[in-house]
Coordinates of C-alpha atoms and ligand atoms in Angstrom, one line a residue:
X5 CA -11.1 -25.6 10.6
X6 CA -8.9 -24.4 13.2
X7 CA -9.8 -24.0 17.0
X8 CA -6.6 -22.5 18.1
X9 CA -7.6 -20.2 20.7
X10 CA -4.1 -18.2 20.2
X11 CA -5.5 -17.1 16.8
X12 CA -7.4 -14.2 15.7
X13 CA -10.8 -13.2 17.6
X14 CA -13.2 -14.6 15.2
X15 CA -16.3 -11.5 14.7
X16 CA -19.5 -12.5 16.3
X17 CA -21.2 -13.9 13.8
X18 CA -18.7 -16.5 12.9
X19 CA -17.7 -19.1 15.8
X20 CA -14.1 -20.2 16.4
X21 CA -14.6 -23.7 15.3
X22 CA -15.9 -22.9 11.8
X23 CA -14.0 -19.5 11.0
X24 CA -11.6 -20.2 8.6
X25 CA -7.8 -20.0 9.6
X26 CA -5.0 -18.6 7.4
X27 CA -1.5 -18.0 7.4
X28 CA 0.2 -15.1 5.7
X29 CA 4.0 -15.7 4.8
X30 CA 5.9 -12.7 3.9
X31 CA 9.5 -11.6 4.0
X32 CA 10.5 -7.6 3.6
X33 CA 12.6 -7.4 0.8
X34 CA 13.0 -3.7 1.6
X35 CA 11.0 -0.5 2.3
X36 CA 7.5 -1.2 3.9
X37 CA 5.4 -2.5 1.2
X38 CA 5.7 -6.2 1.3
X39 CA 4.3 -6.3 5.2
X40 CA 2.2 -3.1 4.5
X41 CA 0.2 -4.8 2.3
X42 CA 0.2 -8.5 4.2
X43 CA -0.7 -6.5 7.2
X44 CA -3.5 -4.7 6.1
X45 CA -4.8 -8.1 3.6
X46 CA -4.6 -10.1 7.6
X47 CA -6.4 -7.2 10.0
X48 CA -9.1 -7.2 6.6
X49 CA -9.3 -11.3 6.6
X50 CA -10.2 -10.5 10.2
X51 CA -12.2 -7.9 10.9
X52 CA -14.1 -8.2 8.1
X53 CA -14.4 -12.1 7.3
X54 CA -13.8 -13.4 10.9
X55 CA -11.2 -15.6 9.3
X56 CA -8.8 -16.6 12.1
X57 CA -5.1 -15.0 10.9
X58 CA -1.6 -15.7 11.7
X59 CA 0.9 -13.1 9.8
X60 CA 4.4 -15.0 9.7
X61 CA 6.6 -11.7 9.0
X62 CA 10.6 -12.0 9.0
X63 CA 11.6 -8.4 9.9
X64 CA 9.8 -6.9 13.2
X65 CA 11.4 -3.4 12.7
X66 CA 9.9 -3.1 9.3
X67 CA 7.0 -4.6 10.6
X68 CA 6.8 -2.1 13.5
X69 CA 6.8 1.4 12.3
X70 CA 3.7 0.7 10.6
X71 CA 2.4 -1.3 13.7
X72 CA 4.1 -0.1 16.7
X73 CA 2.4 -1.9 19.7
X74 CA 4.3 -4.6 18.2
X75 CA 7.2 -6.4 20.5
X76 CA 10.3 -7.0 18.6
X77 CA 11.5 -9.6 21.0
X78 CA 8.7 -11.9 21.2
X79 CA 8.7 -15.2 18.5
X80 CA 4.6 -15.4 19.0
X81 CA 2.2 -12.5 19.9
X82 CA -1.5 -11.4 19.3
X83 CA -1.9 -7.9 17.8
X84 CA -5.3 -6.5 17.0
X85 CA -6.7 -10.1 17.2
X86 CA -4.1 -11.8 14.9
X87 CA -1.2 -13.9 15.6
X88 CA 2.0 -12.9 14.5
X89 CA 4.8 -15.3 14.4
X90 CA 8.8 -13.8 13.8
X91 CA 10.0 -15.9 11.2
X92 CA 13.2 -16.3 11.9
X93 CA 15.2 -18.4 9.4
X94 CA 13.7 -19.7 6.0
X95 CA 13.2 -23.1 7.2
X96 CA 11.0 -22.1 10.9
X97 CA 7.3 -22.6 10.7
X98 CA 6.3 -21.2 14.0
X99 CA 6.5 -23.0 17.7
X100 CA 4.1 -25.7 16.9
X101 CA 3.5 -26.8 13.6
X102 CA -0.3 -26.0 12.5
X103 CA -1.2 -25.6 8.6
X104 CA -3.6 -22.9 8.2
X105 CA -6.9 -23.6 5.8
X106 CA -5.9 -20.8 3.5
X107 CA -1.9 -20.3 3.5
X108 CA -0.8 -17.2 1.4
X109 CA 2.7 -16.9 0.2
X110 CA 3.2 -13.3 -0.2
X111 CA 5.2 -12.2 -3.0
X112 CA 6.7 -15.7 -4.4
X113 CA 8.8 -16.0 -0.8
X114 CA 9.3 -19.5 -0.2
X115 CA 7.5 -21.5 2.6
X116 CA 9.7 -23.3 4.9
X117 CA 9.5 -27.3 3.7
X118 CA 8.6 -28.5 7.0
X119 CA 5.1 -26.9 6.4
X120 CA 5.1 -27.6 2.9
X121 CA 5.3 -30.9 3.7
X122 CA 2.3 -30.8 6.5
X123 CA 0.3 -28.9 4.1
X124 CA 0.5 -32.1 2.1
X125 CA 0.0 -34.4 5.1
X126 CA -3.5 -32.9 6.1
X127 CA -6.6 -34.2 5.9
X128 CA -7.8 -31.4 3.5
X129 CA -5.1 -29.9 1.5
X130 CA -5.4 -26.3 2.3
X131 CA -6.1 -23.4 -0.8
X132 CA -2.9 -22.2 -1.4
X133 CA -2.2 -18.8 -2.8
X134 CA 0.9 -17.1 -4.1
X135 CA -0.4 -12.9 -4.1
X136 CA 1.6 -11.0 -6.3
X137 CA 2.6 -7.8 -6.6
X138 CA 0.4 -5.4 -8.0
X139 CA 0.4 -4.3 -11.8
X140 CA -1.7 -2.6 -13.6
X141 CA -0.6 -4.7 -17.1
X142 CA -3.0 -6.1 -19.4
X143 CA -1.4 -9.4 -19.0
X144 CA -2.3 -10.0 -15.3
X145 CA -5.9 -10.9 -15.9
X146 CA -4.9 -13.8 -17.8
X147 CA -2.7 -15.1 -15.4
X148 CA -4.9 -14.4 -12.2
X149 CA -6.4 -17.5 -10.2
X150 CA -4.1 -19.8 -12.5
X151 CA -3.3 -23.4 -10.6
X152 CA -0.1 -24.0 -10.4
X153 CA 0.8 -28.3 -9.4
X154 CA 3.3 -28.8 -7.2
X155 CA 6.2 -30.8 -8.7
X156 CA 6.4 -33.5 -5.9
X157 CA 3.3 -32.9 -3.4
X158 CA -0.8 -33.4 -4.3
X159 CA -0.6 -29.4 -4.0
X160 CA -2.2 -27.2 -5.9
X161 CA -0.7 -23.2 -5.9
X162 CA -2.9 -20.4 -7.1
X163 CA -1.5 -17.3 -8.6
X164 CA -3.3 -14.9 -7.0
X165 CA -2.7 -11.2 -8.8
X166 CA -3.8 -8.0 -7.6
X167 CA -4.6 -5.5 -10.6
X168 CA -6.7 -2.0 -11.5
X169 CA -8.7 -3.7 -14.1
X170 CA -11.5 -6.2 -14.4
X171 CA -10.7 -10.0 -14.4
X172 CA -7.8 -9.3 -11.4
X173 CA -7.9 -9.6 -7.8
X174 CA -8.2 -5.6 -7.5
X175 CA -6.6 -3.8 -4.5
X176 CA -7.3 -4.0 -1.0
X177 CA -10.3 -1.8 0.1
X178 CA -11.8 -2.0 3.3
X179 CA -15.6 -2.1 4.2
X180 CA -15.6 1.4 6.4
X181 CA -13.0 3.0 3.9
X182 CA -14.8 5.5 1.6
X183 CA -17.6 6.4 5.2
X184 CA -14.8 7.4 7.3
X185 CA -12.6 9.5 4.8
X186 CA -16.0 11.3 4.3
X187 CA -16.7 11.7 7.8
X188 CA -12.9 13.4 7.9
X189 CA -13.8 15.8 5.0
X190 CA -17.1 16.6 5.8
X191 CA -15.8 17.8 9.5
X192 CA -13.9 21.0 9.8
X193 CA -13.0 20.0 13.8
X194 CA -11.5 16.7 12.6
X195 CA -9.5 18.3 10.3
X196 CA -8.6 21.1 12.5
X197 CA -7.2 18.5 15.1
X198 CA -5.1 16.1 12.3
X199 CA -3.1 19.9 11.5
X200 CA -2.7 20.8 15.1
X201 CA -1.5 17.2 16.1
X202 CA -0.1 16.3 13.2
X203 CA 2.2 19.8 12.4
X204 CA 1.4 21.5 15.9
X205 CA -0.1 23.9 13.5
X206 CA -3.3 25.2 12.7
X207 CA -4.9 23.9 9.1
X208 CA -3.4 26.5 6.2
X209 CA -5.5 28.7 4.7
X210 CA -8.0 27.8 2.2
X211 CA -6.1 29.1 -0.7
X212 CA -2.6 26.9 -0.1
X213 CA -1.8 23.8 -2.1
X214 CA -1.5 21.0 0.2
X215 CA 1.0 18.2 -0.9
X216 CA 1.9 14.8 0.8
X217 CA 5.5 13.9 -0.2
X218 CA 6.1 10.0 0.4
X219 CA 9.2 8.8 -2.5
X220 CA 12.2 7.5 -2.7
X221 CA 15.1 9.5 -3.5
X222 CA 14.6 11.4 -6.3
X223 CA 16.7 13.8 -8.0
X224 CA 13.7 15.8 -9.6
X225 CA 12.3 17.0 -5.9
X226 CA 14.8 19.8 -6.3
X227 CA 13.7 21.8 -9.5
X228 CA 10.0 21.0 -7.5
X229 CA 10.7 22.0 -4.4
X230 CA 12.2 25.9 -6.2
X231 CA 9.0 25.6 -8.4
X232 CA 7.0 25.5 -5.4
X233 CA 9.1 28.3 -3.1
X234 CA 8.6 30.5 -6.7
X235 CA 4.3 29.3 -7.1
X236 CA 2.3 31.6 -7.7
X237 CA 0.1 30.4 -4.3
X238 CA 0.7 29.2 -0.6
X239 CA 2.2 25.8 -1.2
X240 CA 2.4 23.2 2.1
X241 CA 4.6 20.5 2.1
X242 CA 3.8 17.4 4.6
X243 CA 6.6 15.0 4.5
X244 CA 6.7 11.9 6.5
X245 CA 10.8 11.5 7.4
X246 CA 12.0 8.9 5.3
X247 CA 13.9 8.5 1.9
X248 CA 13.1 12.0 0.4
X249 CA 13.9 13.8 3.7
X250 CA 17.6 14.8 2.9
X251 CA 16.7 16.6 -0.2
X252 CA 14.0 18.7 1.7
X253 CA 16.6 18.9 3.9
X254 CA 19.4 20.5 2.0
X255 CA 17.1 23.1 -0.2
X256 CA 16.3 24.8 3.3
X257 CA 20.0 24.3 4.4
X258 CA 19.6 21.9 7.1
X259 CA 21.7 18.8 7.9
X260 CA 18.3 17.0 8.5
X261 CA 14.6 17.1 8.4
X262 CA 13.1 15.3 11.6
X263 CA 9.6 15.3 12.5
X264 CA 8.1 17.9 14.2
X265 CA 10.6 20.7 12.0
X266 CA 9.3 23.1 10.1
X267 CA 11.1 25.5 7.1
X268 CA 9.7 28.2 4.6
X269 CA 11.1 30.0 0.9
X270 CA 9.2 31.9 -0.7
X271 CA 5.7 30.5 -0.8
X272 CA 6.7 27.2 0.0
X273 CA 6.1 25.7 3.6
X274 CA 7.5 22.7 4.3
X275 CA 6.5 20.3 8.0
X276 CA 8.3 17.4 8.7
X277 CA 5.8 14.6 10.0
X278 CA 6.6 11.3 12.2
X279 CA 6.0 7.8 10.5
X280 CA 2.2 7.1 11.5
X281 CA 1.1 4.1 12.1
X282 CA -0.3 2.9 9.0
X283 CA -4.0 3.0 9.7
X284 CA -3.0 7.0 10.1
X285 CA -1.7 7.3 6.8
X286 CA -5.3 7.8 4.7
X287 CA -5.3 11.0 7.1
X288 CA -2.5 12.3 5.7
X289 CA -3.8 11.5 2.1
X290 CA -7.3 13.1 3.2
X291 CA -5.6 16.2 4.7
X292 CA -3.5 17.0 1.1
X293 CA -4.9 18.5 -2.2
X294 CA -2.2 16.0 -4.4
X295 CA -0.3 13.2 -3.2
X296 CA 2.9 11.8 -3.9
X297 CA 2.9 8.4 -3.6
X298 CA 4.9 5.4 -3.9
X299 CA 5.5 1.5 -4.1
X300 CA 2.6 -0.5 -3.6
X301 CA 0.1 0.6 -0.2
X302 CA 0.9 4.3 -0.6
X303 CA -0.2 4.2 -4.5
X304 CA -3.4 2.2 -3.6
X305 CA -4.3 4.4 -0.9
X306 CA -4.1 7.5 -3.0
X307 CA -6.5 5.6 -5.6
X308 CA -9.1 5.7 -2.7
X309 CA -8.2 9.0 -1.4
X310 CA -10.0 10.4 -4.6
X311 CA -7.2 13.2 -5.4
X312 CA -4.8 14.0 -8.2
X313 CA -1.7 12.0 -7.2
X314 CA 2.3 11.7 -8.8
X315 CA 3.5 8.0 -8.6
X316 CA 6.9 7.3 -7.9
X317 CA 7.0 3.5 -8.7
X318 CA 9.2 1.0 -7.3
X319 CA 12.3 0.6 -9.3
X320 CA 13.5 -2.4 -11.1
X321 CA 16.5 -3.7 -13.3
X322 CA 16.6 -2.7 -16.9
X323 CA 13.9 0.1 -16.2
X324 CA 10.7 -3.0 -16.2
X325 CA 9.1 -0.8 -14.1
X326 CA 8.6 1.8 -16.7
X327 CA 5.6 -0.4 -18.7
X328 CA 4.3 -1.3 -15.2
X329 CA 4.3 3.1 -14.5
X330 CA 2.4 3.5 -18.2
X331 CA 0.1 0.8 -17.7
X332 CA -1.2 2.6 -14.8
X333 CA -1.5 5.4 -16.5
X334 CA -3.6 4.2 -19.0
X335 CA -6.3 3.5 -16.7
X336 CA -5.9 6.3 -14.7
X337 CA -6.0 8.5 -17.1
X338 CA -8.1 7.2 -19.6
X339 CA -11.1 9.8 -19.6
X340 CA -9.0 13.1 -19.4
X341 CA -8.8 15.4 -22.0
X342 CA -6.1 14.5 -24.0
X343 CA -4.4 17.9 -22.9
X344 CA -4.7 16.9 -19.3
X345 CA -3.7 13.2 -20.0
X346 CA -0.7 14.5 -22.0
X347 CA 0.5 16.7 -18.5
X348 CA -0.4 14.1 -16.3
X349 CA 1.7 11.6 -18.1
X350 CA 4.5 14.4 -18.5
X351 CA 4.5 15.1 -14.5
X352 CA 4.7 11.0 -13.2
X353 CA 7.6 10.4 -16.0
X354 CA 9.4 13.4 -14.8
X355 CA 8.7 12.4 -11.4
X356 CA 10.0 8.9 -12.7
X357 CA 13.5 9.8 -14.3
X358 CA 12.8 11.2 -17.8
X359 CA 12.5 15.0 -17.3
X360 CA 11.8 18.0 -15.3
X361 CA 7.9 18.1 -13.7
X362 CA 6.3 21.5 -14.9
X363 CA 4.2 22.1 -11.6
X364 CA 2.4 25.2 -13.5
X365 CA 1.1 23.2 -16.1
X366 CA 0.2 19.9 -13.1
X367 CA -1.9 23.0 -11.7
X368 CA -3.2 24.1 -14.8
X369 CA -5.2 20.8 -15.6
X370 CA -5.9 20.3 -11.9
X371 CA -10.0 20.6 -12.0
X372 CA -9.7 18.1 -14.6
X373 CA -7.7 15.7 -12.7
X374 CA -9.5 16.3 -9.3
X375 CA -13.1 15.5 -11.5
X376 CA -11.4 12.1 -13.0
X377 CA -9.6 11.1 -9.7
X378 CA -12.8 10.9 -8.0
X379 CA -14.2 8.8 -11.2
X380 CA -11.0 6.6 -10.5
X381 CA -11.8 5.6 -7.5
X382 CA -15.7 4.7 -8.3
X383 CA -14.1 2.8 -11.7
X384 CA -11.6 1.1 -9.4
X385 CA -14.1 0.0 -6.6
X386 CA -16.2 -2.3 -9.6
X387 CA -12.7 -4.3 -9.6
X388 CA -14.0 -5.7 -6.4
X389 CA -11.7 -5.4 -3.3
X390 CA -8.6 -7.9 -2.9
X391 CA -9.7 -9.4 0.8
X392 CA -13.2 -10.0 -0.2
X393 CA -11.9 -11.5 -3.7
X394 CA -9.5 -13.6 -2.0
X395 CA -11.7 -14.6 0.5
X396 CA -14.6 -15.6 -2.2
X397 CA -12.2 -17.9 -4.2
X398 CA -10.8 -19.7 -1.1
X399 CA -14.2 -20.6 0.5
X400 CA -15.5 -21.3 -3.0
X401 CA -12.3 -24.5 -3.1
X402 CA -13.1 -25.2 0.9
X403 CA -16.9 -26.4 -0.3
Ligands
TRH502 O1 7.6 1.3 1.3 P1 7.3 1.1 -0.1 O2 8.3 1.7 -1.0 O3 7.2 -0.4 -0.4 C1 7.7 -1.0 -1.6 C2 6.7 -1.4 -2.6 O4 5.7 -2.2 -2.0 C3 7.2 -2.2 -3.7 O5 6.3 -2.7 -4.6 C4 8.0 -3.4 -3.1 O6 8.5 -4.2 -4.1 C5 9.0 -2.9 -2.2 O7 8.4 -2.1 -1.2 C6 9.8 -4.0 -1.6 O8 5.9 1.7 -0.4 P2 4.4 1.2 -0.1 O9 4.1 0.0 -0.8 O10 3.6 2.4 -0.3 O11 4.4 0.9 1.5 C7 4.5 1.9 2.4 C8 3.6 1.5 3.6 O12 3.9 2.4 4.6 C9 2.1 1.7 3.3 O13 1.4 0.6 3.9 C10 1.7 3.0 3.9 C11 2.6 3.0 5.1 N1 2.9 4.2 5.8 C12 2.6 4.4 7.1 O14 2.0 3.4 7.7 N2 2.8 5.5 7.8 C13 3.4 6.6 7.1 O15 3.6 7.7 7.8 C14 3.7 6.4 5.8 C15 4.4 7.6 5.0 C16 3.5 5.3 5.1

């Protein structure tokens, strides 16, 4: 076990020379998913095991919009209790070379050789984890905890894979989760402040539609966004600026969208919202009657945020993502009436590329998907979350 002082603040009831260190590897392919989750799987492995965590992350800025007391020009620096190491080139292993007890290689990015080869050198070998991305296939189960030998080294790899359905990892979850979006719902003052600091507005009446608009760019926010300036009811748009932005932008005529603007059609209202820090975001999700959602985090988060949400799912090559987008459906929606199953589906492949999204008839089977959202999140929770999964495995092989 590790007794690097540099490394996380182990919790009280676990001392620094038998909390268990691990490094997490990750390299940002694009957007903010692959160090959104790594982030939030490290502060959990924390806070919440008192395992001692060093976060090797190759892009900073990536890394700092969702963290921003992060320096982008130091190579070593404790945030929040956990070491995080800018890992600069594929084959840099940090300062000093110090192999973890648990070393997680975040989505199949390679670890440099140099540590490889120390992995292989220590006294203990250390438990060795490739996490996966998430997918709600039928597949995954069979493949989850599989060893993998390395060719060369006595190395074992484990496939670690996060999933919505029994037999997986599940999806991260922390401890305090469900008790403090409660706390926000159950108190009109918090959510009165989250409007007026988060819009400079005071919270919209009780008969509006609040959405959360988080996507990539997609070609079918037009026809919604004229949909909701011609609803029936006060629709509220909260976009964080990002990827979608431009599109808001150009239906209310502007050149851009920045946080802190507003715009209103009809009987849509639309508020353009700074990137939060990503322990803000479940406010945002909270603060919303639907959310759109995409990626990895965002689509997790608006599983435990209990309320219909519209997935706009990473894209792949040759449209692979398309099963992944069905497969989560088919959990999601499994106990919906078939009408409501049969819209729900309609609305995320719209929101996916094949078709226009009705919002009238989304709105129509609303009760129905509010009722079975909340069900979600109970059927999702029996999963077990990831960290504590994770964490259960790797101190089982440290015995
Ligand atoms: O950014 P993403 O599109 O990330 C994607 C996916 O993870 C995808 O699977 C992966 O292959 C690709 O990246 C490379 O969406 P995701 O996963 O939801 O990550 C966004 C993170 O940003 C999430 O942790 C929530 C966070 N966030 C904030 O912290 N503040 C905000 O204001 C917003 C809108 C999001």
């Amino acid at each position: 076990m590790s007794t690097d002082p540099t490394r996380s603040a182990p919790t009280a009831a676990v001392s620094a020379s038998t909390a268990i260190a691990c490094d997490i590897f990750c390299a940002v392919i694009d957007n903010f998913g692959d160090i959104g989750v790594c982030w939030r799987l490290a502060r959990q492995l924390a806070s919440e095991h008192g395992w001692q965590v060093r976060v090797f992350a190759d892009d900073l800025h990536a890394f700092q919009k969702l963290c921003p007391s992060l320096a982008l020009d130091r190579a070593r620096q404790t945030v929040g209790g956990i070491v995080v190491e800018h890992w600069r080139e594929p084959a840099h292993a940090g300062d000093t070379l110090e192999v973890a007890d648990v070393v997680i290689e975040a989505f199949g990015c390679e670890l440099p050789p140099i540590y490889v080869a120390a992995m292989a050198e220590r006294e203990r070998a250390p438990v060795w984890f490739n996490l996966e991305y998430l997918s709600a296939e039928d597949w995954v189960a069979d493949f989850h905890l599989r060893p993998s030998p390395h060719p060369r080294y006595a190395l074992t790899k484990t496939f670690f894979f996060p999933g919505l359905g029994p037999g997986t990892g599940g999806v991260l979850k922390e401890r305090h989760l469900d008790a403090a979006r409660a706390a926000f719902e159950a108190s009109p003052e918090a959510r009165d402040a989250w409007w007026r600091q988060t819009t400079g507005h005071a919270p919209p009446p009780a008969d509006a539609t609040v959405v959360s608009l988080f996507a990539y760019e997609n070609p079918a926010v037009d026809s919604l966004l004229e949909q909701w300036r011609d609803s029936a009811g006060p629709v509220v748009l909260l976009v964080p600026e990002g990827r979608i932005s431009g599109a808001v932008a150009r239906f209310f005529g502007q050149s851009s969208f920045p946080a802190g603007t507003h715009a209103a059609r009809g009987n849509l209202t639309a508020h353009a919202l700074a990137f939060t820090a990503q322990a803000g975001y479940d406010a945002l999700l909270w603060a919303s009657n639907i959310n759109f959602v995409r990626g990895e985090d965002s689509f997790v988060r608006a599983q435990w945020a209990a309320k219909p949400f519209v997935w706009h799912i990473y894209p792949q090559a040759d449209d692979a993502h398309l099963p992944k987008l069905d497969a989560a459906l088919a959990h999601y929606a499994r106990t919906l009436p078939a009408d409501a199953q049969e819209a729900l589906a309609r609305f995320w492949h719209a929101w996916n590329g094949a078709g226009r999204p009705d919002w009238a008839e989304f709105q129509r089977h609303r009760p129905a998907l509010q009722r079975r959202a909340a069900e979600w999140a109970g059927e999702l929770a029996q999963v077990g979350d990831l960290a504590g999964n994770l964490a259960l495995f790797a101190k089982s092989q440290l015995k």
